Amino acid sequence: MVKQFPKDFLWGGATAANQFEGAWDVDGRGPATSDTSRAVAPEARKSLGEEFSKPMTQAKLDFALSDKEGLYPKRWGSDFYHRYKEDIALYAEMGFKTFRLSIAWSRIFPNGDELEPNEAGLAFYDKVFDELNRHGIEPLVTLSHYEFPIHLVKAYGGWKNRKVIDFFVHYAKTVFKRYQGKVRYWLTFNEINILGMTGYLSGGLLFEDETLHLDEMYQAVHHQFVASALATKAAHEIDPDNQVGCMLARMQAYPATCNPEDVMEEIRKDHENLFFSDVQVRGKYPSYAKRFFKENKIRIEMAVGDEEILAAYPVDFMSFSYYMSSIARKEQKTDATAGNLVLSEPNPYLEASDWGWQIDPVGLRITLNKLYDRYQVPLFIVENGLGALDKVEADGSIHDSYRIDYLEAHIQQMYEAIEDGVELMGYTMWGCTDLVSASTSEMSKRYGFVYVDADDQGKGSFDRLRKDSFYWYRDVIASQGASVLNQD
């Protein structure tokens, strides 16, 4: 019997406006938090970029907006704004069934709180969705992905302010109505569980003492929970065909030993990670959160009716990013390897990427099983991939066998999870076309099937080149995965 993925499986790739779109000051787009992400110097790059690890202050924000000499690569990204037809044609050539992208809130509402939208911004995404639909590619659209209108930071204090719920819901309703019939898969907040690291980028949070205040962070998260539920309600009312998902940065961890203290530490880390999807999928705050809030002196102010809103409008499916796994130990060791949003001691059973991330395909199968057992809703892998230093040969070819090996191993484990009984909707590999890094704002850390001729300073032609993985993924999709599942 030939092994294959289900016929309706949504194969594709993923990007985000703040890293890919560019044209940050074109056609009425307002300034966003991502526009102030200064490139991190190579010698200062660790596992996370400056804007992820340090809380933002008003002074830093003002400096970035007035800075005329610094490098801010997210302002130009990969220039999708002007090259969307070319990029979408490449996705069609690969056979994409879906393409994940995000809408830049400040392109639709430049300040974030206007009553009337910016027509030029709406028209741009009309063109993108029409082009995708022309090629038979389903858009998968994130409403908020690591960017936030600057005006909402300065005038309201970001998501700490409850008023922002109304602004977000107005934005969501506007795009739901405008793109009815063109988009039916939506995500509300990208990696909502790491607002502690992306508090400024995702939530417009400023901390003048440069210290993250958990009470303010969780208050902002509560407002996002309510906004997500109300957006889900609106999506279903505007078009019953709409499906709305939450999005989590999945932090799969293993106990370092069979010491019960290490096992309990793994449970604690899982609670810390899954708290966010528990609220959005199950529709209520989990009981284990009470102790965490009590011990950290966190008091969340809820308006009358908030709990009813969360319960009435949970998401339809759960999506997540998965890049690596980590180790949980009660008594932390001093040695640590780099990783996506988390530092961990090295796992002796795993290899690591150029950036020190632990490569763990079986961990993806484990996570799929754990999440499906917990929630019993459809799952969608919307980010997975390998950042690497790609080399262009003299003839223009790019031989990225290391990326093929990584993706092949993960796809094989996805199939195993489906055989285990997991309901998996699709898979969008992260950074299908090279884009600017979320954390360090570098281009040299490349993920794509398609190479972009641009360096970390934004110099280059921005022309697109097909890597070896481009043709490999085309075969994977055309064979419904059979090309990587039937190699014996």
Coordinates of C-alpha atoms in Angstrom, one line a residue:
M1 CA 0.0 0.0 0.0
V2 CA 1.3 3.5 -0.9
K3 CA 1.5 5.8 2.0
Q4 CA 0.0 9.2 1.4
F5 CA -1.5 12.2 3.2
P6 CA -5.2 12.8 3.0
K7 CA -6.4 14.3 -0.3
D8 CA -7.7 17.5 1.4
F9 CA -4.4 18.1 3.3
L10 CA -3.4 21.7 3.1
W11 CA 0.3 21.9 2.0
G12 CA 1.9 25.3 1.8
G13 CA 4.2 27.9 3.3
A14 CA 4.1 30.7 5.8
T15 CA 5.2 34.3 6.1
A16 CA 4.4 37.5 8.1
A17 CA 3.9 41.0 6.8
N18 CA 6.4 42.6 9.2
Q19 CA 9.2 40.3 7.9
F20 CA 8.2 39.9 4.3
E21 CA 6.0 42.7 3.0
G22 CA 8.2 45.8 3.1
A23 CA 6.8 49.1 1.8
W24 CA 6.5 50.3 5.4
D25 CA 5.6 53.9 4.5
V26 CA 3.7 53.3 1.2
D27 CA 0.1 53.9 0.3
G28 CA -1.0 55.3 3.7
R29 CA 0.4 52.6 5.9
G30 CA 1.0 53.9 9.4
P31 CA 4.1 53.1 11.5
A32 CA 4.1 49.8 13.5
T33 CA 6.2 48.4 16.3
S34 CA 8.0 46.2 13.9
D35 CA 9.3 49.2 12.0
T36 CA 11.4 50.1 15.1
S37 CA 13.2 46.7 15.1
R38 CA 16.9 47.6 14.6
A39 CA 19.2 45.0 13.1
V40 CA 21.3 43.2 15.7
A41 CA 25.0 43.3 14.9
P42 CA 26.5 39.8 14.1
E43 CA 28.7 39.8 17.2
A44 CA 25.7 40.5 19.4
R45 CA 23.4 37.9 18.0
K46 CA 22.5 35.1 20.4
S47 CA 19.4 33.0 20.4
L48 CA 17.1 35.9 20.6
G49 CA 17.2 39.5 19.3
E50 CA 17.3 42.6 21.3
E51 CA 13.7 43.5 20.9
F52 CA 12.6 40.0 22.2
S53 CA 14.8 40.0 25.3
K54 CA 14.6 43.6 26.5
P55 CA 11.4 45.5 27.4
M56 CA 10.8 48.6 25.3
T57 CA 10.8 52.1 26.8
Q58 CA 9.3 55.3 25.5
A59 CA 12.8 56.8 25.0
K60 CA 13.9 53.8 22.9
L61 CA 10.7 54.0 20.8
D62 CA 11.2 57.7 20.1
F63 CA 14.9 57.1 19.2
A64 CA 14.0 54.4 16.7
L65 CA 11.4 56.5 15.0
S66 CA 13.8 59.5 14.6
D67 CA 16.9 57.4 13.9
K68 CA 18.3 58.2 10.4
E69 CA 21.4 56.0 10.5
G70 CA 20.4 52.7 12.0
L71 CA 19.4 49.6 10.0
Y72 CA 15.7 48.6 10.3
P73 CA 15.4 45.7 7.8
K74 CA 11.7 44.9 8.5
R75 CA 10.9 48.1 6.8
W76 CA 11.8 46.6 3.5
G77 CA 11.5 42.8 4.3
S78 CA 11.6 40.8 1.1
D79 CA 9.5 43.4 -0.9
F80 CA 6.5 41.1 -1.2
Y81 CA 4.4 44.3 -1.6
H82 CA 5.8 44.9 -5.1
R83 CA 6.6 41.3 -6.0
Y84 CA 3.5 39.4 -4.8
K85 CA 2.6 38.2 -8.3
E86 CA 6.0 36.7 -8.8
D87 CA 6.0 35.1 -5.4
I88 CA 2.5 33.6 -5.7
A89 CA 3.4 32.2 -9.1
L90 CA 6.3 30.4 -7.5
Y91 CA 4.0 29.0 -4.8
A92 CA 1.7 27.8 -7.5
E93 CA 4.6 26.2 -9.3
M94 CA 5.3 24.3 -6.1
G95 CA 1.7 23.3 -5.9
F96 CA 0.7 25.1 -2.7
K97 CA -2.8 24.4 -1.5
T98 CA -2.5 27.2 1.1
F99 CA -0.3 30.3 1.8
R100 CA -0.1 31.7 5.3
L101 CA 0.4 35.5 5.4
S102 CA -0.6 38.3 7.8
I103 CA -2.4 41.6 7.3
A104 CA -0.6 44.6 8.6
W105 CA -3.1 46.3 10.9
S106 CA -1.6 49.7 10.3
R107 CA -2.0 49.3 6.6
I108 CA -5.7 49.0 7.1
F109 CA -6.0 51.5 10.0
P110 CA -2.8 53.6 10.0
N111 CA -3.4 54.7 13.6
G112 CA -5.3 51.7 14.7
D113 CA -8.3 53.6 16.1
E114 CA -9.9 55.2 13.0
L115 CA -13.5 54.7 12.1
E116 CA -12.8 54.4 8.4
P117 CA -10.2 52.2 6.9
N118 CA -7.4 53.1 4.5
E119 CA -8.8 52.0 1.1
A120 CA -5.3 51.7 -0.5
G121 CA -4.4 49.1 2.2
L122 CA -7.6 47.1 1.7
A123 CA -7.0 47.2 -2.1
F124 CA -3.5 45.7 -1.8
Y125 CA -4.8 42.6 0.0
D126 CA -7.6 42.4 -2.4
K127 CA -5.0 42.0 -5.2
V128 CA -3.1 39.4 -3.1
F129 CA -6.1 37.3 -2.3
D130 CA -7.4 37.5 -5.9
E131 CA -4.0 36.4 -7.2
L132 CA -4.0 33.5 -4.7
N133 CA -7.5 32.5 -5.6
R134 CA -6.7 32.6 -9.3
H135 CA -4.0 30.0 -8.7
G136 CA -6.3 27.9 -6.5
I137 CA -4.4 28.7 -3.3
E138 CA -6.3 29.1 0.0
P139 CA -5.2 32.1 2.0
L140 CA -4.5 31.5 5.7
V141 CA -4.5 34.9 7.3
T142 CA -3.1 36.1 10.6
L143 CA -4.7 39.2 12.0
S144 CA -1.9 40.2 14.4
H145 CA 1.7 38.9 13.8
Y146 CA 4.5 40.7 15.7
E147 CA 3.4 44.2 14.8
F148 CA 1.0 46.8 16.3
P149 CA 0.1 50.4 15.3
I150 CA 2.5 52.8 17.0
H151 CA -0.3 55.3 17.7
L152 CA -2.0 52.7 20.0
V153 CA 1.2 52.4 21.9
K154 CA 1.6 56.1 22.5
A155 CA -2.1 57.0 23.0
Y156 CA -3.4 54.0 24.9
G157 CA -0.5 52.0 26.3
G158 CA -1.1 49.0 24.0
W159 CA -3.0 46.0 25.0
K160 CA -2.8 47.0 28.7
N161 CA -5.8 49.2 27.8
R162 CA -9.1 47.6 27.4
K163 CA -10.1 50.1 24.7
V164 CA -7.9 48.3 22.3
I165 CA -10.3 45.3 22.3
D166 CA -12.8 47.5 20.4
F167 CA -10.2 48.7 18.0
F168 CA -9.1 45.2 17.2
V169 CA -12.6 43.9 16.7
H170 CA -13.4 46.8 14.4
Y171 CA -10.3 46.0 12.4
A172 CA -11.3 42.3 12.3
K173 CA -14.8 42.9 11.2
T174 CA -13.6 45.3 8.5
V175 CA -11.4 42.6 6.9
F176 CA -13.9 39.8 7.4
K177 CA -16.5 41.8 5.5
R178 CA -14.1 43.0 2.8
Y179 CA -12.6 39.6 2.1
Q180 CA -15.7 37.5 2.5
G181 CA -15.6 34.8 -0.1
K182 CA -11.8 35.3 -0.6
V183 CA -10.5 34.2 2.8
R184 CA -12.0 31.5 5.1
Y185 CA -9.1 30.5 7.3
W186 CA -8.1 33.0 10.0
L187 CA -5.7 33.2 12.9
T188 CA -6.1 35.9 15.6
F189 CA -2.8 36.4 17.5
N190 CA 0.5 34.8 16.4
E191 CA 2.3 32.9 19.2
I192 CA 0.1 34.6 21.8
N193 CA 1.9 32.6 24.6
I194 CA 5.2 34.6 24.2
L195 CA 3.8 38.1 24.9
G196 CA 6.4 38.2 27.7
M197 CA 9.1 38.3 25.0
T198 CA 7.2 40.1 22.2
G199 CA 5.3 42.5 24.6
Y200 CA 6.2 45.5 22.6
L201 CA 6.1 44.0 19.1
S202 CA 2.8 42.1 19.6
G203 CA 1.2 44.1 22.4
G204 CA 2.6 47.6 22.3
L205 CA 3.7 47.3 25.9
L206 CA 6.2 49.7 27.4
F207 CA 8.0 49.2 30.7
E208 CA 9.9 52.3 31.7
D209 CA 12.0 50.5 34.3
E210 CA 13.0 48.0 31.6
T211 CA 11.5 45.2 33.7
L212 CA 8.7 42.9 32.6
H213 CA 5.7 43.2 34.9
L214 CA 3.8 40.0 34.9
D215 CA 0.6 41.5 36.1
E216 CA 0.5 44.0 33.2
M217 CA 1.5 41.3 30.7
Y218 CA -1.3 39.0 31.8
Q219 CA -3.8 41.8 31.8
A220 CA -2.8 42.5 28.2
V221 CA -3.2 38.8 27.4
H222 CA -6.6 38.8 28.9
H223 CA -7.7 41.6 26.7
Q224 CA -6.3 39.6 23.7
F225 CA -8.3 36.6 24.8
V226 CA -11.5 38.6 24.9
A227 CA -10.6 40.2 21.5
S228 CA -9.9 36.9 20.0
A229 CA -13.3 35.4 21.2
L230 CA -15.2 38.5 19.9
A231 CA -13.4 38.3 16.6
T232 CA -14.3 34.6 16.3
K233 CA -17.9 35.5 17.0
A234 CA -17.8 38.2 14.3
A235 CA -16.1 35.9 11.8
H236 CA -18.9 33.3 12.1
E237 CA -21.6 35.8 12.0
I238 CA -20.2 37.5 8.8
D239 CA -19.5 34.3 7.0
P240 CA -20.5 30.8 8.4
D241 CA -17.8 29.3 6.2
N242 CA -15.1 31.1 8.2
Q243 CA -12.8 29.0 10.5
V244 CA -10.8 30.7 13.2
G245 CA -7.8 29.3 15.0
C246 CA -5.5 30.3 17.8
M247 CA -1.7 30.1 17.3
L248 CA 0.8 28.9 19.9
A249 CA 4.6 28.8 20.0
R250 CA 4.8 25.1 21.0
M251 CA 7.5 24.5 23.6
Q252 CA 7.8 20.7 23.8
A253 CA 10.0 19.8 26.8
Y254 CA 11.2 16.5 28.2
P255 CA 12.1 15.7 31.8
A256 CA 15.9 15.6 32.1
T257 CA 15.7 12.5 34.2
C258 CA 13.1 10.2 35.8
N259 CA 13.6 12.2 39.0
P260 CA 10.0 13.1 40.0
E261 CA 11.2 16.7 40.5
D262 CA 12.2 16.9 36.9
V263 CA 9.0 15.3 35.7
M264 CA 7.0 17.9 37.7
E265 CA 9.2 20.6 36.2
E266 CA 8.1 19.4 32.7
I267 CA 4.5 19.6 33.8
R268 CA 5.0 23.1 35.1
K269 CA 6.6 24.2 31.8
D270 CA 3.7 22.6 29.8
H271 CA 1.2 24.5 31.9
E272 CA 3.1 27.7 31.3
N273 CA 2.9 27.0 27.5
L274 CA -0.6 25.6 27.2
F275 CA -2.4 28.0 29.5
F276 CA -3.0 30.2 26.5
S277 CA -4.5 27.5 24.3
D278 CA -6.5 26.2 27.2
V279 CA -8.3 29.5 27.4
Q280 CA -8.8 29.9 23.7
V281 CA -9.8 26.3 22.9
R282 CA -11.6 25.3 26.1
G283 CA -13.1 28.7 26.7
K284 CA -12.0 29.2 30.3
Y285 CA -9.1 29.9 32.6
P286 CA -7.5 26.5 33.7
S287 CA -7.5 25.7 37.4
Y288 CA -3.8 25.4 37.6
A289 CA -3.4 29.1 36.7
K290 CA -4.9 30.1 40.1
R291 CA -1.7 29.1 41.9
F292 CA 0.6 30.8 39.4
F293 CA -1.4 34.0 39.7
K294 CA -1.4 33.9 43.5
E295 CA 2.3 33.2 43.8
N296 CA 3.2 35.9 41.4
K297 CA 0.7 38.5 42.8
I298 CA -1.1 38.7 39.5
R299 CA -4.7 40.1 39.6
I300 CA -6.5 40.2 36.3
E301 CA -9.3 42.7 36.0
M302 CA -12.2 41.2 34.1
A303 CA -15.3 43.0 33.0
V304 CA -18.7 41.6 33.6
G305 CA -19.4 39.1 30.9
D306 CA -15.8 38.4 30.0
E307 CA -15.9 34.8 31.2
E308 CA -19.2 34.2 29.3
I309 CA -17.6 35.6 26.1
L310 CA -14.6 33.3 26.4
A311 CA -16.9 30.3 27.0
A312 CA -19.2 31.1 24.1
Y313 CA -16.7 31.7 21.3
P314 CA -13.7 29.3 21.5
V315 CA -11.6 28.9 18.3
D316 CA -12.5 26.3 15.7
F317 CA -9.0 24.8 15.4
M318 CA -5.5 25.1 17.0
S319 CA -2.4 26.0 15.1
F320 CA 1.1 26.2 16.3
S321 CA 4.8 26.6 15.5
Y322 CA 7.3 23.8 16.1
Y323 CA 11.0 24.1 15.5
M324 CA 12.7 22.2 18.3
S325 CA 12.3 20.6 21.8
S326 CA 14.0 21.4 25.1
I327 CA 14.9 19.8 28.5
A328 CA 13.1 20.5 31.8
R329 CA 15.2 20.1 34.9
K330 CA 14.3 21.3 38.4
E331 CA 17.9 22.3 39.1
Q332 CA 19.0 24.1 36.0
K333 CA 22.5 23.4 34.6
T334 CA 24.7 26.3 33.5
D335 CA 25.4 25.0 30.0
A336 CA 22.7 25.9 27.5
T337 CA 22.1 25.6 23.8
A338 CA 20.3 28.3 21.8
G339 CA 16.8 27.8 20.6
N340 CA 13.6 29.3 19.4
L341 CA 12.5 31.6 22.2
V342 CA 13.9 29.3 24.9
L343 CA 17.3 28.3 26.2
S344 CA 17.8 24.6 27.1
E345 CA 20.6 22.3 28.0
P346 CA 21.7 20.2 25.1
N347 CA 19.8 16.9 24.5
P348 CA 22.5 14.2 23.9
Y349 CA 20.1 12.3 21.6
L350 CA 19.6 15.2 19.2
E351 CA 21.6 17.1 16.6
A352 CA 21.5 20.9 16.4
S353 CA 21.2 23.5 13.6
D354 CA 23.7 26.2 12.7
W355 CA 22.0 28.3 15.3
G356 CA 22.1 25.6 18.0
W357 CA 18.4 24.7 17.8
Q358 CA 17.8 21.0 18.8
I359 CA 16.4 19.1 15.7
D360 CA 13.7 16.7 17.0
P361 CA 11.3 15.4 14.3
V362 CA 9.8 12.8 16.7
G363 CA 9.1 15.6 19.1
L364 CA 6.6 16.9 16.5
R365 CA 4.7 13.6 16.6
I366 CA 4.8 13.7 20.4
T367 CA 3.4 17.3 20.4
L368 CA 0.7 16.5 17.9
N369 CA -0.5 13.5 20.0
K370 CA -0.4 15.5 23.2
L371 CA -2.3 18.5 21.8
Y372 CA -4.9 16.3 20.1
D373 CA -5.4 14.2 23.2
R374 CA -5.9 17.4 25.2
Y375 CA -8.2 19.3 22.9
Q376 CA -9.8 17.0 20.4
V377 CA -10.0 19.8 17.8
P378 CA -8.3 19.9 14.4
L379 CA -4.6 20.9 14.5
F380 CA -2.6 22.9 11.9
I381 CA 1.2 23.2 11.8
V382 CA 1.7 26.7 10.6
E383 CA 5.4 27.1 11.2
N384 CA 8.2 24.6 11.0
G385 CA 11.6 24.9 9.2
L386 CA 15.3 25.2 9.3
G387 CA 17.2 28.5 9.4
A388 CA 20.6 28.0 7.7
L389 CA 23.4 29.8 5.8
D390 CA 22.6 29.1 2.2
K391 CA 25.3 29.5 -0.6
V392 CA 24.6 30.5 -4.2
E393 CA 26.8 28.6 -6.6
A394 CA 28.4 30.1 -9.7
D395 CA 25.5 28.8 -11.8
G396 CA 22.8 30.2 -9.6
S397 CA 21.9 26.9 -7.9
I398 CA 21.5 26.5 -4.2
H399 CA 22.0 23.0 -2.8
D400 CA 20.2 22.9 0.6
S401 CA 20.1 19.1 1.3
Y402 CA 20.3 19.9 5.0
R403 CA 16.9 21.7 4.7
I404 CA 15.4 18.8 2.8
D405 CA 16.6 16.3 5.4
Y406 CA 15.1 18.4 8.2
L407 CA 11.7 18.8 6.5
E408 CA 11.5 15.2 5.3
A409 CA 12.0 13.9 8.8
H410 CA 9.3 16.1 10.2
I411 CA 6.9 15.3 7.4
Q412 CA 7.4 11.6 8.1
Q413 CA 6.5 12.1 11.7
M414 CA 3.4 14.2 10.7
Y415 CA 2.2 11.2 8.8
E416 CA 2.8 8.9 11.8
A417 CA 0.7 11.3 14.0
I418 CA -2.1 11.1 11.5
E419 CA -1.9 7.3 11.6
D420 CA -2.1 7.7 15.4
G421 CA -5.5 9.3 14.9
V422 CA -4.5 13.0 15.0
E423 CA -6.8 15.3 12.9
L424 CA -4.2 17.4 11.1
M425 CA -5.5 20.0 8.7
G426 CA -2.3 21.1 7.0
Y427 CA 1.3 22.2 7.1
T428 CA 2.8 25.6 6.2
M429 CA 6.6 25.5 6.3
W430 CA 8.0 28.8 7.8
G431 CA 9.6 31.3 5.6
C432 CA 8.8 29.6 2.3
T433 CA 10.6 32.6 0.6
D434 CA 13.6 34.0 2.5
L435 CA 12.6 36.8 4.8
V436 CA 14.0 39.0 7.6
S437 CA 14.4 37.2 11.0
A438 CA 11.8 38.0 13.6
S439 CA 14.4 38.2 16.5
T440 CA 17.6 39.5 15.0
S441 CA 16.3 41.2 11.8
E442 CA 18.9 39.4 9.7
M443 CA 18.4 38.0 6.2
S444 CA 21.3 35.6 6.3
K445 CA 19.4 33.2 8.5
R446 CA 17.4 31.7 5.6
Y447 CA 14.5 29.3 5.7
G448 CA 13.0 29.4 2.3
F449 CA 12.5 27.2 -0.7
V450 CA 13.1 30.4 -2.6
Y451 CA 16.3 32.5 -2.2
V452 CA 16.0 36.3 -2.1
D453 CA 19.1 38.1 -3.3
A454 CA 19.5 40.5 -0.4
D455 CA 21.9 40.7 2.4
D456 CA 21.6 41.8 6.0
Q457 CA 21.9 45.5 5.0
G458 CA 19.2 45.2 2.4
K459 CA 21.6 45.4 -0.5
G460 CA 21.0 43.2 -3.5
S461 CA 18.6 42.8 -6.4
F462 CA 15.9 41.1 -4.4
D463 CA 15.6 38.6 -7.3
R464 CA 14.2 35.2 -6.5
L465 CA 16.1 31.9 -7.1
R466 CA 14.8 28.4 -6.7
K467 CA 16.7 26.2 -4.2
D468 CA 17.0 22.4 -4.5
S469 CA 14.3 22.2 -1.8
F470 CA 11.9 24.0 -4.1
Y471 CA 11.8 21.1 -6.5
W472 CA 11.8 18.6 -3.6
Y473 CA 8.7 20.2 -2.0
R474 CA 7.0 20.4 -5.4
D475 CA 7.3 16.6 -5.6
V476 CA 6.1 16.1 -2.0
I477 CA 2.9 18.1 -2.7
A478 CA 2.3 16.5 -6.1
S479 CA 2.6 13.0 -4.6
Q480 CA 0.6 13.8 -1.4
G481 CA 3.7 13.0 0.6
A482 CA 4.3 9.7 -1.1
S483 CA 7.8 10.8 -2.3
V484 CA 9.1 10.9 1.3
L485 CA 6.9 8.2 2.8
N486 CA 7.7 5.3 0.5
Q487 CA 11.4 5.2 0.3
D488 CA 12.0 1.6 1.5

